[in-house]
Amino acid sequence: MMLRSTTREQAQARREKLRERLGRGLVYFPGAKEPVRNYGTFSADFRQSSHVLYFSGVTIPGCGVVLDLDEGRFILFADEMGPDDLVWHDKEPSHKELQELTGADQVQSLSQLKPFLTEAQAAGRTLHVIKENDWAGVKASEDLIRAVVALRLPKTSDEIQQMDEAMRITAKAHELAMAMTRPGLFEHEIQAAVEFIFRSAGALPAYGPIATCRGEVLHACKPHRELKDGQLFLLDAGAELSNGYATDITRAWPVNGRFTESQGAIYDVVLRSQKAAIAASVVGRAYGEVHKVAALEIIEGLKDFGLLKGSTEDIWAADAHALFFPHGVGHMIGLDVHDLEDVGEDYVGYSDGYTRDSDSLGRRYLRLNREMKAGFVVTIEPGIYFIPAYLNDPKMEARYGDFVDFEKARSMTDFGGIRIEDDVHITEDGPVVIGPGILKERSEIEALVGSEATMMDRFRI
Ligand SMILES: [Mn+2]
């Protein structure tokens, strides 16, 4: 697949909209610096700042994007490569080429950036930056943050198409992971196969994939265990297109391809919860309500299973379900996996008078609670986990003993965890799951898991 990039016209239209919202002054977006691994010349995967990608499409590390709103000018700062650079590095576009590619009114070398900004400030002009910038000596501009959030949160059909394209890559990776799974593989073999698909499509992992048979460890990132017969496997991995658009998908399946009775029962509870939460993701409803819809389904399901007891409302009010569902139902996604969280929770996750309920075991990790608007893209990712750290904690037992059958729960601490996650576009016509539809029905999963279990054997080390 060819690489994708922000087009000159897309970026130009976005700059124009920013100018309409913000009116006057200068805006400065710094490009991300090139990361290094353990030595200066050993590079790691580079990721451009999402703001720079959005407003300019420029992928050069360390560049500077300056928008002069008063004059309606876009000035790009980037170094031109000399003959020595070209011996060692892939060619970046020249200033002339950059001007053509990006529609910049002017391209200057990086050494001109600081004098340019200093001079503008000395002349009394307002400099807007999205994050406090020691180098430029200015604090984050609330006006700029609000304008950028207003532009970037509701996705255009163009952007949805980019996410859809990224999702088609993600779908293939999850299918391959399921097809190759069998007892005796190592977690890192599945992680490698997932990244093989991403990179072979010119994409990257949007975040460090979670590929684990210990799904109850929410951010398990040491994928070196051997998969055992009877275990569940959980994959949380999403591709990011070369233009930065991200996906975030989780599926869980049995290592041997057949759900046990209890695995199947718990799986179906999570799936019901996820479908109910997706259906509840409509314009005008608060995302916290979506979280509650997901949690109530989990409570009902765990009552039927005999792990929770008491009235559903009492369990919800007491947060007893949070022992099994300790995280929030999801977050915004777009150019960032946690879209725009870099500008601060007050502007994105909890704006419009909503505040995070940090004292509630069930809601303290909910990253988002505000009214849904058309164009938002959110993840919907409920899960059920058997977490030894909670289930073996006497304090938890004292607090939740009335609602939780701890003995039964402790008999299941080798269960792991199940999470099912999709990315959902909120539209006036209702929620739309982005992508081709990654399989999640139990029968579909059982048919696929292990169906290509020997495909990698010839190249296995
Ligand atoms: Mn997620």
GROMACS .gro file of C-alpha atoms and ligand atoms in nm:
model
  462
    1MET     CA    1   0.000   0.000   0.000
    2MET     CA    2   0.123   0.349  -0.084
    3LEU     CA    3   0.202   0.593   0.194
    4ARG     CA    4  -0.066   0.846   0.277
    5SER     CA    5  -0.002   1.211   0.358
    6THR     CA    6  -0.205   1.515   0.449
    7THR     CA    7  -0.269   1.699   0.124
    8ARG     CA    8  -0.172   2.058   0.066
    9GLU     CA    9  -0.540   2.148   0.017
   10GLN     CA   10  -0.653   1.975   0.338
   11ALA     CA   11  -0.390   2.155   0.545
   12GLN     CA   12  -0.459   2.487   0.377
   13ALA     CA   13  -0.834   2.464   0.452
   14ARG     CA   14  -0.756   2.380   0.815
   15ARG     CA   15  -0.523   2.679   0.852
   16GLU     CA   16  -0.794   2.900   0.707
   17LYS     CA   17  -1.046   2.772   0.961
   18LEU     CA   18  -0.801   2.829   1.244
   19ARG     CA   19  -0.752   3.184   1.128
   20GLU     CA   20  -1.129   3.242   1.123
   21ARG     CA   21  -1.156   3.120   1.481
   22LEU     CA   22  -0.850   3.279   1.633
   23GLY     CA   23  -0.838   3.603   1.439
   24ARG     CA   24  -0.509   3.771   1.525
   25GLY     CA   25  -0.152   3.703   1.627
   26LEU     CA   26   0.105   3.439   1.546
   27VAL     CA   27   0.071   3.066   1.604
   28TYR     CA   28   0.375   2.845   1.652
   29PHE     CA   29   0.358   2.463   1.636
   30PRO     CA   30   0.694   2.294   1.700
   31GLY     CA   31   0.765   1.971   1.510
   32ALA     CA   32   0.854   1.662   1.714
   33LYS     CA   33   1.222   1.587   1.759
   34GLU     CA   34   1.381   1.279   1.606
   35PRO     CA   35   1.393   1.011   1.877
   36VAL     CA   36   1.708   0.816   1.943
   37ARG     CA   37   1.744   0.470   2.086
   38ASN     CA   38   2.056   0.401   2.291
   39TYR     CA   39   2.294   0.611   2.083
   40GLY     CA   40   2.255   0.932   1.889
   41THR     CA   41   2.275   0.782   1.543
   42PHE     CA   42   2.052   0.479   1.612
   43SER     CA   43   1.710   0.600   1.518
   44ALA     CA   44   1.373   0.484   1.648
   45ASP     CA   45   1.031   0.525   1.481
   46PHE     CA   46   0.966   0.896   1.432
   47ARG     CA   47   0.621   1.039   1.498
   48GLN     CA   48   0.548   1.397   1.392
   49SER     CA   49   0.343   1.622   1.624
   50SER     CA   50  -0.026   1.572   1.543
   51HIS     CA   51  -0.078   1.950   1.533
   52VAL     CA   52   0.197   1.988   1.273
   53LEU     CA   53   0.051   1.700   1.071
   54TYR     CA   54  -0.297   1.848   1.090
   55PHE     CA   55  -0.212   2.205   0.994
   56SER     CA   56   0.078   2.147   0.753
   57GLY     CA   57   0.129   1.778   0.673
   58VAL     CA   58   0.504   1.833   0.716
   59THR     CA   59   0.681   1.519   0.837
   60ILE     CA   60   1.031   1.664   0.881
   61PRO     CA   61   1.158   1.613   1.237
   62GLY     CA   62   1.221   1.930   1.436
   63CYS     CA   63   1.058   2.164   1.183
   64GLY     CA   64   0.868   2.474   1.296
   65VAL     CA   65   0.525   2.575   1.165
   66VAL     CA   66   0.438   2.943   1.209
   67LEU     CA   67   0.104   3.089   1.106
   68ASP     CA   68   0.082   3.465   1.083
   69LEU     CA   69  -0.291   3.514   1.127
   70ASP     CA   70  -0.283   3.891   1.070
   71GLU     CA   71  -0.121   3.852   0.731
   72GLY     CA   72  -0.271   3.511   0.650
   73ARG     CA   73   0.078   3.367   0.593
   74PHE     CA   74   0.227   3.025   0.662
   75ILE     CA   75   0.601   3.028   0.729
   76LEU     CA   76   0.777   2.694   0.751
   77PHE     CA   77   1.114   2.656   0.924
   78ALA     CA   78   1.326   2.356   0.825
   79ASP     CA   79   1.689   2.299   0.735
   80GLU     CA   80   1.794   2.226   0.383
   81MET     CA   81   2.026   1.928   0.347
   82GLY     CA   82   2.387   1.981   0.247
   83PRO     CA   83   2.601   1.741   0.039
   84ASP     CA   84   2.737   1.569   0.352
   85ASP     CA   85   2.387   1.503   0.487
   86LEU     CA   86   2.292   1.339   0.159
   87VAL     CA   87   2.572   1.085   0.199
   88TRP     CA   88   2.408   0.952   0.515
   89HIS     CA   89   2.038   1.036   0.506
   90ASP     CA   90   1.736   1.003   0.279
   91LYS     CA   91   1.674   1.324   0.095
   92GLU     CA   92   1.423   1.564   0.245
   93PRO     CA   93   1.262   1.817   0.009
   94SER     CA   94   1.452   2.140  -0.062
   95HIS     CA   95   1.304   2.473   0.046
   96LYS     CA   96   1.172   2.526  -0.304
   97GLU     CA   97   1.014   2.180  -0.310
   98LEU     CA   98   0.869   2.231   0.038
   99GLN     CA   99   0.705   2.552  -0.070
  100GLU     CA  100   0.547   2.372  -0.361
  101LEU     CA  101   0.443   2.066  -0.155
  102THR     CA  102   0.297   2.249   0.142
  103GLY     CA  103   0.179   2.578   0.001
  104ALA     CA  104   0.398   2.763   0.252
  105ASP     CA  105   0.433   3.134   0.174
  106GLN     CA  106   0.792   3.120   0.285
  107VAL     CA  107   1.041   2.853   0.391
  108GLN     CA  108   1.333   2.954   0.609
  109SER     CA  109   1.613   2.768   0.781
  110LEU     CA  110   1.568   2.664   1.144
  111SER     CA  111   1.826   2.914   1.268
  112GLN     CA  112   1.584   3.190   1.164
  113LEU     CA  113   1.299   3.059   1.380
  114LYS     CA  114   1.399   3.204   1.717
  115PRO     CA  115   1.495   3.549   1.583
  116PHE     CA  116   1.167   3.556   1.392
  117LEU     CA  117   0.957   3.482   1.700
  118THR     CA  118   1.163   3.710   1.926
  119GLU     CA  119   1.129   3.997   1.686
  120ALA     CA  120   0.753   3.945   1.654
  121GLN     CA  121   0.712   3.943   2.031
  122ALA     CA  122   0.931   4.253   2.068
  123ALA     CA  123   0.699   4.425   1.822
  124GLY     CA  124   0.411   4.350   2.062
  125ARG     CA  125   0.251   4.074   1.862
  126THR     CA  126   0.069   3.791   2.040
  127LEU     CA  127   0.234   3.450   2.011
  128HIS     CA  128   0.001   3.152   2.059
  129VAL     CA  129   0.147   2.813   2.151
  130ILE     CA  130  -0.051   2.504   2.241
  131LYS     CA  131   0.181   2.396   2.521
  132GLU     CA  132   0.396   2.606   2.753
  133ASN     CA  133   0.716   2.668   2.564
  134ASP     CA  134   1.029   2.757   2.762
  135TRP     CA  135   1.225   2.818   2.448
  136ALA     CA  136   0.981   3.079   2.318
  137GLY     CA  137   0.913   3.196   2.675
  138VAL     CA  138   0.533   3.182   2.650
  139LYS     CA  139   0.252   3.001   2.827
  140ALA     CA  140  -0.006   2.785   2.651
  141SER     CA  141  -0.273   2.996   2.482
  142GLU     CA  142  -0.622   2.904   2.596
  143ASP     CA  143  -0.767   3.060   2.281
  144LEU     CA  144  -0.546   2.847   2.059
  145ILE     CA  145  -0.626   2.529   2.255
  146ARG     CA  146  -1.000   2.594   2.227
  147ALA     CA  147  -0.977   2.668   1.854
  148VAL     CA  148  -0.768   2.359   1.779
  149VAL     CA  149  -0.993   2.134   1.988
  150ALA     CA  150  -1.302   2.274   1.813
  151LEU     CA  151  -1.147   2.193   1.477
  152ARG     CA  152  -0.988   1.858   1.551
  153LEU     CA  153  -1.248   1.683   1.768
  154PRO     CA  154  -1.535   1.657   1.517
  155LYS     CA  155  -1.389   1.455   1.231
  156THR     CA  156  -1.461   1.538   0.868
  157SER     CA  157  -1.562   1.267   0.621
  158ASP     CA  158  -1.205   1.286   0.488
  159GLU     CA  159  -1.067   1.200   0.828
  160ILE     CA  160  -1.316   0.918   0.881
  161GLN     CA  161  -1.202   0.774   0.550
  162GLN     CA  162  -0.840   0.783   0.674
  163MET     CA  163  -0.937   0.604   0.993
  164ASP     CA  164  -1.134   0.351   0.789
  165GLU     CA  165  -0.826   0.284   0.580
  166ALA     CA  166  -0.612   0.239   0.892
  167MET     CA  167  -0.879   0.005   1.028
  168ARG     CA  168  -0.856  -0.221   0.724
  169ILE     CA  169  -0.491  -0.276   0.812
  170THR     CA  170  -0.578  -0.335   1.177
  171ALA     CA  171  -0.845  -0.587   1.076
  172LYS     CA  172  -0.593  -0.792   0.878
  173ALA     CA  173  -0.352  -0.792   1.170
  174HIS     CA  174  -0.615  -0.918   1.414
  175GLU     CA  175  -0.726  -1.185   1.167
  176LEU     CA  176  -0.369  -1.307   1.120
  177ALA     CA  177  -0.316  -1.308   1.497
  178MET     CA  178  -0.626  -1.522   1.548
  179ALA     CA  179  -0.544  -1.756   1.259
  180MET     CA  180  -0.190  -1.828   1.381
  181THR     CA  181  -0.276  -1.876   1.750
  182ARG     CA  182  -0.210  -2.215   1.906
  183PRO     CA  183  -0.069  -2.349   2.232
  184GLY     CA  184   0.311  -2.338   2.236
  185LEU     CA  185   0.353  -2.004   2.060
  186PHE     CA  186   0.500  -1.712   2.250
  187GLU     CA  187   0.317  -1.386   2.298
  188HIS     CA  188   0.593  -1.199   2.114
  189GLU     CA  189   0.541  -1.414   1.804
  190ILE     CA  190   0.187  -1.286   1.775
  191GLN     CA  191   0.300  -0.931   1.847
  192ALA     CA  192   0.559  -0.963   1.570
  193ALA     CA  193   0.300  -1.090   1.322
  194VAL     CA  194   0.074  -0.796   1.405
  195GLU     CA  195   0.356  -0.546   1.348
  196PHE     CA  196   0.451  -0.731   1.028
  197ILE     CA  197   0.106  -0.655   0.887
  198PHE     CA  198   0.117  -0.291   1.002
  199ARG     CA  199   0.462  -0.224   0.859
  200SER     CA  200   0.401  -0.419   0.541
  201ALA     CA  201   0.115  -0.176   0.473
  202GLY     CA  202   0.340   0.127   0.530
  203ALA     CA  203   0.176   0.186   0.867
  204LEU     CA  204   0.306   0.167   1.224
  205PRO     CA  205   0.159   0.050   1.553
  206ALA     CA  206  -0.036   0.349   1.686
  207TYR     CA  207   0.077   0.246   2.039
  208GLY     CA  208   0.273  -0.038   2.191
  209PRO     CA  209   0.057  -0.344   2.117
  210ILE     CA  210  -0.069  -0.550   2.409
  211ALA     CA  211  -0.039  -0.915   2.307
  212THR     CA  212  -0.090  -1.127   2.614
  213CYS     CA  213  -0.236  -1.433   2.776
  214ARG     CA  214  -0.260  -1.227   3.095
  215GLY     CA  215  -0.536  -0.994   2.982
  216GLU     CA  216  -0.614  -0.896   3.341
  217VAL     CA  217  -0.290  -0.695   3.346
  218LEU     CA  218  -0.438  -0.395   3.170
  219HIS     CA  219  -0.119  -0.264   3.013
  220ALA     CA  220   0.081  -0.587   2.995
  221CYS     CA  221   0.384  -0.494   2.785
  222LYS     CA  222   0.631  -0.778   2.839
  223PRO     CA  223   0.499  -1.021   2.578
  224HIS     CA  224   0.730  -1.317   2.639
  225ARG     CA  225   0.505  -1.584   2.790
  226GLU     CA  226   0.429  -1.915   2.624
  227LEU     CA  227   0.064  -1.965   2.533
  228LYS     CA  228  -0.096  -2.256   2.712
  229ASP     CA  229  -0.387  -2.478   2.617
  230GLY     CA  230  -0.703  -2.353   2.789
  231GLN     CA  231  -0.588  -1.991   2.825
  232LEU     CA  232  -0.742  -1.682   2.672
  233PHE     CA  233  -0.533  -1.450   2.457
  234LEU     CA  234  -0.594  -1.073   2.440
  235LEU     CA  235  -0.471  -0.846   2.161
  236ASP     CA  236  -0.501  -0.468   2.192
  237ALA     CA  237  -0.333  -0.331   1.879
  238GLY     CA  238  -0.415  -0.070   1.618
  239ALA     CA  239  -0.242   0.054   1.305
  240GLU     CA  240  -0.157   0.418   1.247
  241LEU     CA  241  -0.155   0.536   0.887
  242SER     CA  242   0.153   0.719   0.760
  243ASN     CA  243  -0.044   1.046   0.781
  244GLY     CA  244  -0.098   0.986   1.153
  245TYR     CA  245  -0.459   0.863   1.174
  246ALA     CA  246  -0.486   0.600   1.445
  247THR     CA  247  -0.700   0.301   1.537
  248ASP     CA  248  -0.738   0.123   1.869
  249ILE     CA  249  -0.885  -0.228   1.866
  250THR     CA  250  -0.903  -0.510   2.119
  251ARG     CA  251  -1.016  -0.867   2.073
  252ALA     CA  252  -0.981  -1.175   2.295
  253TRP     CA  253  -0.992  -1.543   2.201
  254PRO     CA  254  -0.912  -1.889   2.333
  255VAL     CA  255  -0.558  -2.010   2.264
  256ASN     CA  256  -0.686  -2.353   2.155
  257GLY     CA  257  -0.972  -2.214   1.946
  258ARG     CA  258  -1.259  -2.333   2.172
  259PHE     CA  259  -1.414  -2.122   2.448
  260THR     CA  260  -1.472  -2.315   2.770
  261GLU     CA  261  -1.816  -2.277   2.920
  262SER     CA  262  -1.710  -2.004   3.163
  263GLN     CA  263  -1.491  -1.827   2.904
  264GLY     CA  264  -1.784  -1.828   2.663
  265ALA     CA  265  -2.029  -1.701   2.924
  266ILE     CA  266  -1.802  -1.415   3.033
  267TYR     CA  267  -1.718  -1.335   2.669
  268ASP     CA  268  -2.086  -1.299   2.588
  269VAL     CA  269  -2.136  -1.061   2.882
  270VAL     CA  270  -1.856  -0.836   2.753
  271LEU     CA  271  -1.992  -0.852   2.399
  272ARG     CA  272  -2.345  -0.761   2.516
  273SER     CA  273  -2.200  -0.475   2.718
  274GLN     CA  274  -1.999  -0.349   2.420
  275LYS     CA  275  -2.294  -0.365   2.182
  276ALA     CA  276  -2.521  -0.187   2.431
  277ALA     CA  277  -2.261   0.086   2.484
  278ILE     CA  278  -2.215   0.134   2.108
  279ALA     CA  279  -2.592   0.163   2.064
  280ALA     CA  280  -2.599   0.422   2.344
  281SER     CA  281  -2.331   0.639   2.177
  282VAL     CA  282  -2.560   0.900   2.031
  283VAL     CA  283  -2.547   1.274   1.979
  284GLY     CA  284  -2.646   1.466   2.293
  285ARG     CA  285  -2.583   1.189   2.542
  286ALA     CA  286  -2.301   1.224   2.794
  287TYR     CA  287  -2.021   0.973   2.752
  288GLY     CA  288  -2.042   0.897   3.125
  289GLU     CA  289  -2.390   0.758   3.054
  290VAL     CA  290  -2.242   0.531   2.788
  291HIS     CA  291  -1.998   0.408   3.051
  292LYS     CA  292  -2.290   0.338   3.285
  293VAL     CA  293  -2.480   0.145   3.016
  294ALA     CA  294  -2.172  -0.076   2.968
  295ALA     CA  295  -2.127  -0.121   3.344
  296LEU     CA  296  -2.493  -0.213   3.405
  297GLU     CA  297  -2.474  -0.489   3.141
  298ILE     CA  298  -2.161  -0.621   3.310
  299ILE     CA  299  -2.331  -0.611   3.649
  300GLU     CA  300  -2.634  -0.802   3.517
  301GLY     CA  301  -2.412  -1.057   3.348
  302LEU     CA  302  -2.191  -1.111   3.651
  303LYS     CA  303  -2.501  -1.150   3.871
  304ASP     CA  304  -2.629  -1.425   3.638
  305PHE     CA  305  -2.285  -1.587   3.655
  306GLY     CA  306  -2.295  -1.576   4.035
  307LEU     CA  307  -2.000  -1.342   4.092
  308LEU     CA  308  -2.204  -1.037   4.194
  309LYS     CA  309  -2.509  -1.028   4.419
  310GLY     CA  310  -2.757  -0.761   4.526
  311SER     CA  311  -2.951  -0.497   4.337
  312THR     CA  312  -2.795  -0.371   4.016
  313GLU     CA  313  -2.829  -0.005   4.121
  314ASP     CA  314  -2.672  -0.075   4.462
  315ILE     CA  315  -2.378  -0.254   4.299
  316TRP     CA  316  -2.332   0.038   4.058
  317ALA     CA  317  -2.354   0.294   4.339
  318ALA     CA  318  -2.104   0.099   4.550
  319ASP     CA  319  -1.864   0.046   4.254
  320ALA     CA  320  -1.846  -0.326   4.331
  321HIS     CA  321  -1.844  -0.411   3.959
  322ALA     CA  322  -1.519  -0.215   3.928
  323LEU     CA  323  -1.332  -0.510   4.078
  324PHE     CA  324  -1.399  -0.679   3.741
  325PHE     CA  325  -1.427  -0.369   3.517
  326PRO     CA  326  -1.180  -0.121   3.665
  327HIS     CA  327  -1.128   0.113   3.368
  328GLY     CA  328  -1.341   0.358   3.171
  329VAL     CA  329  -1.541   0.253   2.867
  330GLY     CA  330  -1.314   0.448   2.629
  331HIS     CA  331  -1.175   0.776   2.501
  332MET     CA  332  -1.157   1.008   2.201
  333ILE     CA  333  -0.945   0.887   1.908
  334GLY     CA  334  -0.824   1.050   1.586
  335LEU     CA  335  -0.475   1.166   1.498
  336ASP     CA  336  -0.380   1.072   1.854
  337VAL     CA  337  -0.487   0.742   2.006
  338HIS     CA  338  -0.603   0.947   2.306
  339ASP     CA  339  -0.704   1.233   2.084
  340LEU     CA  340  -0.590   1.577   2.198
  341GLU     CA  341  -0.527   1.465   2.554
  342ASP     CA  342  -0.195   1.651   2.520
  343VAL     CA  343  -0.375   1.985   2.563
  344GLY     CA  344  -0.523   1.889   2.900
  345GLU     CA  345  -0.829   1.713   3.033
  346ASP     CA  346  -1.026   2.035   3.097
  347TYR     CA  347  -1.047   2.107   2.725
  348VAL     CA  348  -1.121   1.763   2.586
  349GLY     CA  349  -1.219   1.480   2.824
  350TYR     CA  350  -1.405   1.685   3.083
  351SER     CA  351  -1.505   2.016   2.931
  352ASP     CA  352  -1.850   2.178   2.946
  353GLY     CA  353  -1.874   2.156   3.324
  354TYR     CA  354  -1.807   1.784   3.365
  355THR     CA  355  -1.545   1.675   3.616
  356ARG     CA  356  -1.368   1.348   3.674
  357ASP     CA  357  -1.496   1.147   3.971
  358SER     CA  358  -1.155   1.059   4.111
  359ASP     CA  359  -1.294   0.904   4.431
  360SER     CA  360  -1.501   0.639   4.255
  361LEU     CA  361  -1.330   0.303   4.199
  362GLY     CA  362  -1.548   0.255   3.891
  363ARG     CA  363  -1.515   0.598   3.733
  364ARG     CA  364  -1.174   0.731   3.835
  365TYR     CA  365  -1.013   0.597   3.517
  366LEU     CA  366  -1.288   0.722   3.285
  367ARG     CA  367  -1.092   0.952   3.053
  368LEU     CA  368  -1.394   1.123   2.901
  369ASN     CA  369  -1.731   1.252   3.015
  370ARG     CA  370  -1.907   1.519   2.815
  371GLU     CA  371  -2.194   1.540   2.571
  372MET     CA  372  -2.134   1.357   2.246
  373LYS     CA  373  -2.144   1.567   1.931
  374ALA     CA  374  -2.174   1.463   1.568
  375GLY     CA  375  -1.829   1.390   1.428
  376PHE     CA  376  -1.669   1.270   1.752
  377VAL     CA  377  -1.488   0.938   1.729
  378VAL     CA  378  -1.466   0.743   2.052
  379THR     CA  379  -1.350   0.398   2.149
  380ILE     CA  380  -1.597   0.162   2.316
  381GLU     CA  381  -1.401  -0.095   2.510
  382PRO     CA  382  -1.562  -0.260   2.813
  383GLY     CA  383  -1.394  -0.561   2.969
  384ILE     CA  384  -1.412  -0.817   3.247
  385TYR     CA  385  -1.094  -0.918   3.430
  386PHE     CA  386  -1.003  -1.146   3.719
  387ILE     CA  387  -0.740  -0.936   3.892
  388PRO     CA  388  -0.553  -1.113   4.173
  389ALA     CA  389  -0.438  -0.780   4.321
  390TYR     CA  390  -0.804  -0.691   4.389
  391LEU     CA  391  -0.948  -1.036   4.461
  392ASN     CA  392  -0.678  -1.128   4.717
  393ASP     CA  393  -0.693  -0.791   4.893
  394PRO     CA  394  -0.860  -0.820   5.239
  395LYS     CA  395  -0.952  -0.450   5.227
  396MET     CA  396  -1.147  -0.506   4.906
  397GLU     CA  397  -1.316  -0.809   5.057
  398ALA     CA  398  -1.417  -0.611   5.367
  399ARG     CA  399  -1.554  -0.332   5.151
  400TYR     CA  400  -1.732  -0.535   4.882
  401GLY     CA  401  -1.803  -0.868   5.054
  402ASP     CA  402  -2.180  -0.800   5.048
  403PHE     CA  403  -2.181  -0.771   4.669
  404VAL     CA  404  -1.905  -1.004   4.549
  405ASP     CA  405  -1.861  -1.380   4.586
  406PHE     CA  406  -1.489  -1.353   4.656
  407GLU     CA  407  -1.441  -1.727   4.697
  408LYS     CA  408  -1.580  -1.799   4.353
  409ALA     CA  409  -1.390  -1.507   4.203
  410ARG     CA  410  -1.062  -1.627   4.357
  411SER     CA  411  -1.118  -1.970   4.203
  412MET     CA  412  -1.095  -1.795   3.864
  413THR     CA  413  -0.773  -1.594   3.901
  414ASP     CA  414  -0.614  -1.791   3.616
  415PHE     CA  415  -0.895  -1.676   3.384
  416GLY     CA  416  -0.717  -1.364   3.259
  417GLY     CA  417  -0.931  -1.095   3.103
  418ILE     CA  418  -1.156  -1.014   2.811
  419ARG     CA  419  -1.192  -0.673   2.648
  420ILE     CA  420  -1.370  -0.598   2.321
  421GLU     CA  421  -1.291  -0.262   2.165
  422ASP     CA  422  -1.411  -0.084   1.852
  423ASP     CA  423  -1.379   0.277   1.732
  424VAL     CA  424  -1.715   0.446   1.687
  425HIS     CA  425  -1.808   0.750   1.479
  426ILE     CA  426  -2.091   0.948   1.640
  427THR     CA  427  -2.321   1.078   1.366
  428GLU     CA  428  -2.662   1.249   1.351
  429ASP     CA  429  -2.795   0.916   1.221
  430GLY     CA  430  -2.648   0.721   1.510
  431PRO     CA  431  -2.325   0.539   1.595
  432VAL     CA  432  -2.116   0.388   1.313
  433VAL     CA  433  -1.838   0.140   1.387
  434ILE     CA  434  -1.536   0.240   1.179
  435GLY     CA  435  -1.381  -0.018   0.947
  436PRO     CA  436  -1.480  -0.338   0.774
  437GLY     CA  437  -1.610  -0.500   1.094
  438ILE     CA  438  -1.350  -0.703   1.279
  439LEU     CA  439  -1.507  -1.029   1.380
  440LYS     CA  440  -1.619  -1.059   1.739
  441GLU     CA  441  -1.895  -1.321   1.751
  442ARG     CA  442  -1.787  -1.633   1.934
  443SER     CA  443  -1.866  -1.867   1.645
  444GLU     CA  444  -1.665  -1.654   1.399
  445ILE     CA  445  -1.368  -1.646   1.635
  446GLU     CA  446  -1.376  -2.021   1.694
  447ALA     CA  447  -1.382  -2.080   1.318
  448LEU     CA  448  -1.074  -1.862   1.261
  449VAL     CA  449  -0.848  -1.925   1.560
  450GLY     CA  450  -0.577  -2.178   1.476
  451SER     CA  451  -0.693  -2.217   1.117
  452GLU     CA  452  -0.345  -2.121   0.992
  453ALA     CA  453  -0.154  -2.244   1.295
  454THR     CA  454   0.143  -2.379   1.100
  455MET     CA  455   0.186  -2.094   0.850
  456MET     CA  456   0.493  -1.946   1.023
  457ASP     CA  457   0.663  -2.273   1.109
  458ARG     CA  458   0.914  -2.267   0.825
  459PHE     CA  459   1.046  -1.933   0.947
  460ARG     CA  460   1.015  -1.996   1.317
  461ILE     CA  461   1.326  -1.954   1.527
  462MN      MN  462  -0.845   0.223   2.374
   0.00000   0.00000   0.00000
